[in-house]
PDB file of C-alpha atoms in Angstrom:
ATOM      1  CA  MET A   1       3.118  14.354  10.658  1.00 81.00           C
ATOM      2  CA  ALA A   2       0.452  15.207  13.233  1.00 95.00           C
ATOM      3  CA  VAL A   3      -1.784  12.675  14.966  1.00 97.00           C
ATOM      4  CA  LEU A   4      -5.400  13.840  14.666  1.00 97.00           C
ATOM      5  CA  TRP A   5      -7.069  10.920  16.433  1.00 98.00           C
ATOM      6  CA  LYS A   6      -6.278   7.505  17.820  1.00 97.00           C
ATOM      7  CA  LYS A   7      -8.188   4.675  19.397  1.00 97.00           C
ATOM      8  CA  THR A   8      -7.571   1.196  20.767  1.00 98.00           C
ATOM      9  CA  LYS A   9     -10.356  -1.375  20.583  1.00 96.00           C
ATOM     10  CA  GLY A  10      -9.342  -4.734  21.972  1.00 95.00           C
ATOM     11  CA  GLU A  11      -6.083  -5.606  20.244  1.00 93.00           C
ATOM     12  CA  THR A  12      -6.741  -3.259  17.325  1.00 95.00           C
ATOM     13  CA  ARG A  13      -5.059   0.128  17.239  1.00 96.00           C
ATOM     14  CA  TYR A  14      -6.263   2.923  14.975  1.00 97.00           C
ATOM     15  CA  LYS A  15      -4.593   6.204  14.144  1.00 98.00           C
ATOM     16  CA  VAL A  16      -5.538   9.089  11.850  1.00 98.00           C
ATOM     17  CA  THR A  17      -2.763  11.479  10.870  1.00 98.00           C
ATOM     18  CA  ASN A  18      -2.206  14.313   8.479  1.00 95.00           C
ATOM     19  CA  ALA A  19       0.905  15.069   6.470  1.00 88.00           C
ATOM     20  CA  GLY A  20       0.455  18.340   4.674  1.00 91.00           C
ATOM     21  CA  ASN A  21      -2.979  18.115   3.069  1.00 93.00           C
ATOM     22  CA  ALA A  22      -3.038  14.309   3.118  1.00 96.00           C
ATOM     23  CA  ILE A  23      -5.213  12.443   5.620  1.00 97.00           C
ATOM     24  CA  ARG A  24      -4.114   8.893   6.498  1.00 97.00           C
ATOM     25  CA  LEU A  25      -5.739   6.026   8.361  1.00 97.00           C
ATOM     26  CA  TYR A  26      -3.558   3.372   9.968  1.00 96.00           C
ATOM     27  CA  ARG A  27      -4.819   0.189  11.592  1.00 96.00           C
ATOM     28  CA  ASN A  28      -2.243  -1.828  13.516  1.00 95.00           C
ATOM     29  CA  LYS A  29       0.484   0.226  11.822  1.00 92.00           C
ATOM     30  CA  VAL A  30      -0.758  -0.673   8.318  1.00 92.00           C
ATOM     31  CA  LEU A  31      -1.790   2.212   6.032  1.00 93.00           C
ATOM     32  CA  HIS A  32      -5.397   1.564   4.996  1.00 93.00           C
ATOM     33  CA  SER A  33      -6.335   4.851   3.330  1.00 94.00           C
ATOM     34  CA  GLN A  34      -4.813   8.143   2.248  1.00 96.00           C
ATOM     35  CA  TRP A  35      -6.631  11.077   0.700  1.00 97.00           C
ATOM     36  CA  ASN A  36      -5.473  14.496  -0.405  1.00 96.00           C
ATOM     37  CA  ALA A  37      -8.326  16.591  -1.778  1.00 94.00           C
ATOM     38  CA  SER A  38      -5.853  18.978  -3.438  1.00 93.00           C
ATOM     39  CA  LYS A  39      -4.173  16.070  -5.267  1.00 93.00           C
ATOM     40  CA  PRO A  40      -6.782  13.361  -5.916  1.00 93.00           C
ATOM     41  CA  VAL A  41      -4.468  11.251  -8.101  1.00 93.00           C
ATOM     42  CA  SER A  42      -1.422  10.705  -5.927  1.00 91.00           C
ATOM     43  CA  GLY A  43       0.311   7.687  -7.458  1.00 92.00           C
ATOM     44  CA  LYS A  44      -0.902   5.363  -4.692  1.00 92.00           C
ATOM     45  CA  LEU A  45      -2.215   1.831  -5.088  1.00 94.00           C
ATOM     46  CA  TRP A  46      -5.911   2.725  -4.977  1.00 92.00           C
ATOM     47  CA  ASP A  47      -5.519   5.000  -8.005  1.00 94.00           C
ATOM     48  CA  LEU A  48      -5.256   1.776 -10.030  1.00 95.00           C
ATOM     49  CA  PHE A  49      -8.828   0.775  -9.171  1.00 96.00           C
ATOM     50  CA  LEU A  50     -10.310   3.259 -11.669  1.00 94.00           C
ATOM     51  CA  LEU A  51      -8.047   2.696 -14.681  1.00 92.00           C
ATOM     52  CA  SER A  52     -10.713   0.849 -16.692  1.00 91.00           C
ATOM     53  CA  CYS A  53     -13.463   3.398 -16.011  1.00 89.00           C
ATOM     54  CA  PHE A  54     -12.365   6.271 -18.252  1.00 84.00           C
ATOM     55  CA  ASN A  55     -12.949   4.728 -21.691  1.00 69.00           C
ATOM     56  CA  SER A  56     -16.606   3.828 -21.334  1.00 66.00           C
ATOM     57  CA  ASP A  57     -19.520   5.258 -23.317  1.00 68.00           C
ATOM     58  CA  LYS A  58     -21.719   4.423 -20.335  1.00 73.00           C
ATOM     59  CA  PRO A  59     -21.217   6.672 -17.295  1.00 79.00           C
ATOM     60  CA  LEU A  60     -20.943   5.171 -13.839  1.00 90.00           C
ATOM     61  CA  ASN A  61     -24.132   5.514 -11.829  1.00 95.00           C
ATOM     62  CA  LYS A  62     -24.075   2.717  -9.247  1.00 97.00           C
ATOM     63  CA  VAL A  63     -20.868   1.586  -7.530  1.00 98.00           C
ATOM     64  CA  LEU A  64     -20.222  -1.028  -4.858  1.00 98.00           C
ATOM     65  CA  VAL A  65     -17.083  -0.885  -2.718  1.00 98.00           C
ATOM     66  CA  LEU A  66     -16.296  -3.917  -0.573  1.00 98.00           C
ATOM     67  CA  GLY A  67     -13.795  -2.763   2.028  1.00 97.00           C
ATOM     68  CA  ALA A  68     -14.409   0.946   2.539  1.00 97.00           C
ATOM     69  CA  GLY A  69     -11.340   1.583   4.677  1.00 94.00           C
ATOM     70  CA  GLY A  70     -11.125   5.266   5.500  1.00 95.00           C
ATOM     71  CA  GLY A  71     -12.801   6.217   2.251  1.00 97.00           C
ATOM     72  CA  ALA A  72      -9.957   7.190  -0.110  1.00 97.00           C
ATOM     73  CA  ILE A  73     -11.326   5.208  -3.050  1.00 97.00           C
ATOM     74  CA  ILE A  74     -14.841   6.514  -2.326  1.00 98.00           C
ATOM     75  CA  ASN A  75     -13.595  10.085  -2.554  1.00 97.00           C
ATOM     76  CA  LEU A  76     -11.663   9.325  -5.735  1.00 96.00           C
ATOM     77  CA  ILE A  77     -14.749   7.820  -7.373  1.00 96.00           C
ATOM     78  CA  HIS A  78     -16.829  10.818  -6.364  1.00 96.00           C
ATOM     79  CA  TYR A  79     -14.192  13.221  -7.701  1.00 94.00           C
ATOM     80  CA  PHE A  80     -14.188  11.714 -11.194  1.00 92.00           C
ATOM     81  CA  PHE A  81     -17.823  10.564 -11.296  1.00 93.00           C
ATOM     82  CA  PRO A  82     -19.840  12.925  -9.064  1.00 94.00           C
ATOM     83  CA  GLN A  83     -23.136  11.561 -10.371  1.00 94.00           C
ATOM     84  CA  CYS A  84     -22.423   8.153  -8.793  1.00 95.00           C
ATOM     85  CA  GLN A  85     -24.280   6.663  -5.891  1.00 98.00           C
ATOM     86  CA  ILE A  86     -21.940   4.436  -3.904  1.00 98.00           C
ATOM     87  CA  ASP A  87     -22.674   1.556  -1.537  1.00 98.00           C
ATOM     88  CA  ALA A  88     -19.597   0.949   0.650  1.00 98.00           C
ATOM     89  CA  ILE A  89     -19.399  -2.106   2.905  1.00 98.00           C
ATOM     90  CA  ASP A  90     -16.992  -2.610   5.789  1.00 98.00           C
ATOM     91  CA  LEU A  91     -16.957  -5.062   8.680  1.00 97.00           C
ATOM     92  CA  ASP A  92     -15.063  -2.573  10.827  1.00 97.00           C
ATOM     93  CA  ASP A  93     -17.415   0.150  12.039  1.00 97.00           C
ATOM     94  CA  THR A  94     -14.462   2.281  13.164  1.00 98.00           C
ATOM     95  CA  HIS A  95     -13.432   2.563   9.509  1.00 98.00           C
ATOM     96  CA  LEU A  96     -16.877   3.926   8.715  1.00 98.00           C
ATOM     97  CA  TYR A  97     -16.628   6.465  11.543  1.00 98.00           C
ATOM     98  CA  VAL A  98     -13.246   7.635  10.231  1.00 98.00           C
ATOM     99  CA  ALA A  99     -14.605   7.858   6.677  1.00 98.00           C
ATOM    100  CA  ARG A 100     -17.336  10.274   7.764  1.00 98.00           C
ATOM    101  CA  LYS A 101     -15.401  12.218  10.413  1.00 98.00           C
ATOM    102  CA  PHE A 102     -11.977  12.664   8.853  1.00 98.00           C
ATOM    103  CA  PHE A 103     -12.200  11.701   5.174  1.00 98.00           C
ATOM    104  CA  LYS A 104     -15.457  13.684   4.837  1.00 97.00           C
ATOM    105  CA  VAL A 105     -17.368  11.001   2.920  1.00 98.00           C
ATOM    106  CA  SER A 106     -20.855  12.456   2.465  1.00 98.00           C
ATOM    107  CA  LYS A 107     -24.237  10.756   2.856  1.00 97.00           C
ATOM    108  CA  LYS A 108     -25.297  12.624  -0.274  1.00 98.00           C
ATOM    109  CA  TYR A 109     -23.423  10.219  -2.532  1.00 98.00           C
ATOM    110  CA  CYS A 110     -22.320   7.309  -0.341  1.00 98.00           C
ATOM    111  CA  LEU A 111     -24.192   4.859   1.852  1.00 98.00           C
ATOM    112  CA  LEU A 112     -21.746   3.444   4.393  1.00 98.00           C
ATOM    113  CA  ILE A 113     -22.859  -0.002   5.541  1.00 98.00           C
ATOM    114  CA  HIS A 114     -21.515  -1.895   8.537  1.00 98.00           C
ATOM    115  CA  ALA A 115     -21.728  -5.520   7.408  1.00 98.00           C
ATOM    116  CA  ASP A 116     -19.859  -8.632   6.355  1.00 97.00           C
ATOM    117  CA  ALA A 117     -19.384  -8.475   2.586  1.00 97.00           C
ATOM    118  CA  LYS A 118     -20.486 -12.066   1.898  1.00 96.00           C
ATOM    119  CA  SER A 119     -23.594 -11.810   4.070  1.00 97.00           C
ATOM    120  CA  TRP A 120     -24.577  -8.444   2.638  1.00 97.00           C
ATOM    121  CA  LEU A 121     -24.292  -9.706  -0.938  1.00 96.00           C
ATOM    122  CA  ALA A 122     -26.360 -12.771  -0.095  1.00 95.00           C
ATOM    123  CA  ASN A 123     -29.101 -10.555   1.335  1.00 96.00           C
ATOM    124  CA  ASN A 124     -29.076  -8.019  -1.539  1.00 95.00           C
ATOM    125  CA  GLN A 125     -29.109 -10.206  -4.620  1.00 91.00           C
ATOM    126  CA  ASP A 126     -31.324  -7.845  -6.629  1.00 93.00           C
ATOM    127  CA  LYS A 127     -28.746  -5.032  -6.771  1.00 94.00           C
ATOM    128  CA  LYS A 128     -26.620  -4.494  -9.899  1.00 97.00           C
ATOM    129  CA  TYR A 129     -23.660  -2.158 -10.331  1.00 98.00           C
ATOM    130  CA  ASP A 130     -21.614  -0.422 -13.017  1.00 96.00           C
ATOM    131  CA  LEU A 131     -18.447  -0.880 -10.941  1.00 97.00           C
ATOM    132  CA  ILE A 132     -17.643  -3.276  -8.105  1.00 98.00           C
ATOM    133  CA  ILE A 133     -14.382  -2.915  -6.187  1.00 98.00           C
ATOM    134  CA  ASP A 134     -13.316  -5.833  -3.987  1.00 98.00           C
ATOM    135  CA  ASP A 135     -10.719  -4.536  -1.528  1.00 97.00           C
ATOM    136  CA  VAL A 136     -11.437  -6.635   1.570  1.00 97.00           C
ATOM    137  CA  PHE A 137      -8.296  -6.894   3.672  1.00 94.00           C
ATOM    138  CA  PHE A 138      -7.137  -7.423   7.239  1.00 90.00           C
ATOM    139  CA  GLU A 139      -3.631  -7.377   8.684  1.00 89.00           C
ATOM    140  CA  ALA A 140      -1.562  -9.764  10.775  1.00 88.00           C
ATOM    141  CA  ASN A 141       1.907  -8.873  12.083  1.00 88.00           C
ATOM    142  CA  SER A 142       1.690  -5.629  10.068  1.00 84.00           C
ATOM    143  CA  ILE A 143       1.164  -7.548   6.802  1.00 88.00           C
ATOM    144  CA  PRO A 144      -2.121  -7.147   4.873  1.00 90.00           C
ATOM    145  CA  TYR A 145      -4.050 -10.228   3.740  1.00 91.00           C
ATOM    146  CA  ARG A 146      -7.309 -10.675   1.871  1.00 95.00           C
ATOM    147  CA  SER A 147     -10.279 -11.304   4.159  1.00 95.00           C
ATOM    148  CA  ILE A 148     -12.109 -13.315   1.470  1.00 96.00           C
ATOM    149  CA  GLN A 149     -10.086 -15.661  -0.695  1.00 94.00           C
ATOM    150  CA  ALA A 150     -10.564 -14.825  -4.378  1.00 94.00           C
ATOM    151  CA  GLN A 151     -11.685 -18.328  -5.327  1.00 94.00           C
ATOM    152  CA  VAL A 152     -13.484 -18.693  -8.640  1.00 96.00           C
ATOM    153  CA  HIS A 153     -16.952 -19.045  -7.066  1.00 96.00           C
ATOM    154  CA  TRP A 154     -16.463 -15.716  -5.250  1.00 97.00           C
ATOM    155  CA  VAL A 155     -15.300 -13.955  -8.410  1.00 98.00           C
ATOM    156  CA  ILE A 156     -18.244 -15.332 -10.399  1.00 97.00           C
ATOM    157  CA  SER A 157     -20.686 -14.227  -7.696  1.00 97.00           C
ATOM    158  CA  LEU A 158     -19.356 -10.668  -8.047  1.00 98.00           C
ATOM    159  CA  LEU A 159     -19.439 -10.756 -11.849  1.00 98.00           C
ATOM    160  CA  GLU A 160     -23.109 -11.730 -11.662  1.00 97.00           C
ATOM    161  CA  ARG A 161     -23.791  -8.419  -9.890  1.00 97.00           C
ATOM    162  CA  LEU A 162     -22.480  -6.294 -12.760  1.00 97.00           C
ATOM    163  CA  ASN A 163     -24.590  -4.407 -15.262  1.00 95.00           C
ATOM    164  CA  LYS A 164     -24.026  -5.199 -18.941  1.00 91.00           C
ATOM    165  CA  LYS A 165     -20.899  -3.050 -19.358  1.00 89.00           C
ATOM    166  CA  GLY A 166     -19.893  -3.119 -15.722  1.00 94.00           C
ATOM    167  CA  VAL A 167     -16.369  -3.611 -14.395  1.00 96.00           C
ATOM    168  CA  LEU A 168     -15.208  -5.776 -11.505  1.00 98.00           C
ATOM    169  CA  VAL A 169     -11.941  -4.748  -9.835  1.00 98.00           C
ATOM    170  CA  ILE A 170     -10.232  -7.126  -7.390  1.00 98.00           C
ATOM    171  CA  ASN A 171      -7.195  -6.331  -5.278  1.00 98.00           C
ATOM    172  CA  TYR A 172      -4.985  -9.448  -5.090  1.00 97.00           C
ATOM    173  CA  ALA A 173      -2.327  -9.384  -2.388  1.00 95.00           C
ATOM    174  CA  ASP A 174       0.497 -10.696  -4.555  1.00 95.00           C
ATOM    175  CA  LYS A 175       1.530 -12.461  -7.766  1.00 95.00           C
ATOM    176  CA  LYS A 176       0.911 -15.982  -6.421  1.00 95.00           C
ATOM    177  CA  GLU A 177      -2.612 -15.167  -5.264  1.00 96.00           C
ATOM    178  CA  TRP A 178      -3.440 -13.821  -8.716  1.00 97.00           C
ATOM    179  CA  ALA A 179      -1.785 -16.800 -10.449  1.00 96.00           C
ATOM    180  CA  ASP A 180      -3.872 -19.272  -8.429  1.00 96.00           C
ATOM    181  CA  SER A 181      -7.095 -17.399  -9.133  1.00 96.00           C
ATOM    182  CA  ARG A 182      -6.208 -16.930 -12.806  1.00 96.00           C
ATOM    183  CA  LYS A 183      -5.808 -20.688 -13.248  1.00 96.00           C
ATOM    184  CA  GLN A 184      -9.290 -21.251 -11.841  1.00 97.00           C
ATOM    185  CA  LEU A 185     -10.798 -18.515 -14.006  1.00 97.00           C
ATOM    186  CA  ILE A 186      -9.305 -20.096 -17.122  1.00 96.00           C
ATOM    187  CA  GLN A 187     -10.512 -23.575 -16.154  1.00 97.00           C
ATOM    188  CA  LYS A 188     -14.072 -22.338 -15.538  1.00 97.00           C
ATOM    189  CA  GLY A 189     -14.197 -20.436 -18.832  1.00 96.00           C
ATOM    190  CA  VAL A 190     -14.461 -16.997 -17.233  1.00 97.00           C
ATOM    191  CA  THR A 191     -11.620 -15.699 -19.402  1.00 95.00           C
ATOM    192  CA  ASP A 192     -13.607 -16.703 -22.507  1.00 95.00           C
ATOM    193  CA  LYS A 193     -16.521 -14.457 -21.503  1.00 95.00           C
ATOM    194  CA  TYR A 194     -14.722 -11.525 -19.899  1.00 96.00           C
ATOM    195  CA  GLN A 195     -11.797  -9.357 -20.852  1.00 95.00           C
ATOM    196  CA  ILE A 196      -9.151  -8.974 -18.159  1.00 96.00           C
ATOM    197  CA  ALA A 197      -6.596  -6.243 -17.532  1.00 95.00           C
ATOM    198  CA  VAL A 198      -3.845  -6.208 -14.919  1.00 96.00           C
ATOM    199  CA  ALA A 199      -2.751  -3.029 -13.137  1.00 96.00           C
ATOM    200  CA  THR A 200       0.396  -2.892 -11.003  1.00 97.00           C
ATOM    201  CA  HIS A 201       2.321  -0.384  -8.899  1.00 97.00           C
ATOM    202  CA  TYR A 202       6.106  -0.441  -8.980  1.00 96.00           C
ATOM    203  CA  ASN A 203       6.365  -0.359  -5.177  1.00 95.00           C
ATOM    204  CA  CYS A 204       3.693  -2.966  -4.314  1.00 95.00           C
ATOM    205  CA  GLU A 205       3.276  -6.696  -4.791  1.00 96.00           C
ATOM    206  CA  ASN A 206      -0.472  -6.311  -5.320  1.00 97.00           C
ATOM    207  CA  LYS A 207      -2.145  -7.168  -8.611  1.00 97.00           C
ATOM    208  CA  ILE A 208      -5.224  -5.069  -9.359  1.00 98.00           C
ATOM    209  CA  ILE A 209      -7.357  -7.127 -11.741  1.00 98.00           C
ATOM    210  CA  HIS A 210     -10.095  -5.630 -13.920  1.00 97.00           C
ATOM    211  CA  LEU A 211     -12.759  -7.893 -15.484  1.00 97.00           C
ATOM    212  CA  SER A 212     -15.480  -6.752 -17.864  1.00 95.00           C
ATOM    213  CA  LYS A 213     -17.479  -7.715 -20.941  1.00 93.00           C
ATOM    214  CA  LYS A 214     -16.653  -4.321 -22.409  1.00 90.00           C
ATOM    215  CA  LYS A 215     -13.388  -3.736 -24.223  1.00 86.00           C
ATOM    216  CA  LEU A 216     -10.452  -3.107 -21.916  1.00 86.00           C
ATOM    217  CA  SER A 217      -7.628  -1.197 -23.518  1.00 72.00           C
ATOM    218  CA  SER A 218      -4.275   0.162 -22.425  1.00 62.00           C
ATOM    219  CA  ASN A 219      -5.407   3.487 -23.914  1.00 62.00           C
ATOM    220  CA  VAL A 220      -7.587   4.187 -20.889  1.00 67.00           C
ATOM    221  CA  ILE A 221      -7.141   7.822 -19.948  1.00 69.00           C
ATOM    222  CA  LYS A 222      -8.832  10.773 -21.630  1.00 61.00           C
ATOM    223  CA  ALA A 223      -6.402  13.630 -21.024  1.00 51.00           C
ATOM    224  CA  ASP A 224      -9.042  16.327 -21.450  1.00 50.00           C
ATOM    225  CA  GLN A 225     -11.276  14.986 -18.673  1.00 54.00           C
ATOM    226  CA  ASN A 226     -11.776  16.592 -15.275  1.00 52.00           C
ATOM    227  CA  SER A 227      -9.341  19.473 -15.002  1.00 53.00           C
ATOM    228  CA  GLY A 228      -6.086  17.724 -15.684  1.00 68.00           C
ATOM    229  CA  ALA A 229      -6.300  15.017 -13.010  1.00 76.00           C
ATOM    230  CA  THR A 230      -6.311  12.306 -15.660  1.00 82.00           C
ATOM    231  CA  ARG A 231      -3.088  13.788 -17.007  1.00 83.00           C
ATOM    232  CA  GLU A 232      -1.639  12.902 -13.613  1.00 87.00           C
ATOM    233  CA  TYR A 233      -2.619   9.314 -14.362  1.00 89.00           C
ATOM    234  CA  MET A 234      -0.738   9.490 -17.641  1.00 86.00           C
ATOM    235  CA  ARG A 235       2.302  10.931 -15.883  1.00 89.00           C
ATOM    236  CA  TYR A 236       2.399   7.987 -13.473  1.00 93.00           C
ATOM    237  CA  ILE A 237       1.927   5.543 -16.350  1.00 90.00           C
ATOM    238  CA  ASN A 238       4.638   7.179 -18.436  1.00 90.00           C
ATOM    239  CA  ASN A 239       7.192   7.289 -15.624  1.00 94.00           C
ATOM    240  CA  GLY A 240       6.593   3.658 -14.678  1.00 94.00           C
ATOM    241  CA  THR A 241       4.945   4.210 -11.295  1.00 96.00           C
ATOM    242  CA  ILE A 242       1.893   2.301 -12.481  1.00 94.00           C
ATOM    243  CA  ALA A 243       1.281  -0.087 -15.337  1.00 93.00           C
ATOM    244  CA  TYR A 244      -1.878  -1.354 -17.003  1.00 92.00           C
ATOM    245  CA  ARG A 245      -2.004  -4.084 -19.615  1.00 91.00           C
ATOM    246  CA  LYS A 246      -4.526  -6.446 -21.116  1.00 90.00           C
ATOM    247  CA  PHE A 247      -4.205 -10.049 -19.947  1.00 88.00           C
ATOM    248  CA  LYS A 248      -3.885 -12.797 -22.541  1.00 79.00           C
ATOM    249  CA  LYS A 249      -4.131 -16.516 -21.759  1.00 71.00           C
TER     250      LYS A 249
END
């Protein structure tokens, strides 16, 4: 593994490395992003963010990413859905620099915005999206935590920004965090209006939750799409690396 770049800003330490063709961003020793252009689907956690996007009759055109990191999920979205225009928000401007410089996120398809996610949403209430990904995290003592608690009012505010068949994807840090949020969603009737699917990775505690008014099915991958990369998804599903199931109350 070679170190391509590193920086210290206050108490925050950044490092960009490469391992083979994979580019990685670490902040305070926590891996925030990894991208390998020769192997877009790599069996990592962020692959799970797109599982509900392959069975739609409506193509993705507008995407919002809260928590850009180094840009791995941005590149994955662009790989599968090159027609998309992506707004990517991050409070850490160093992440945005790394996304452009090392992860090669292009201005042609992605607007990188240095802002607080809550404030930006409050100031851009007219914008609607086909996909919203909430991946806002920070780290303490080398452990990642959500920057914005996924309370029901926050989830509802994101759902209100979806187009008719849009999908909201939220990265919950662990089982308990999802269980607490799920209880609130049931109590507020959100689960009566939206279908929910849960995606998991065998090596992570995170729960990747998908919410949509469109039908969410475990039969999500079209194997003939995009030069075999979706077959990689099926391989990881079949060997148990990742799982995706519909949630029932």
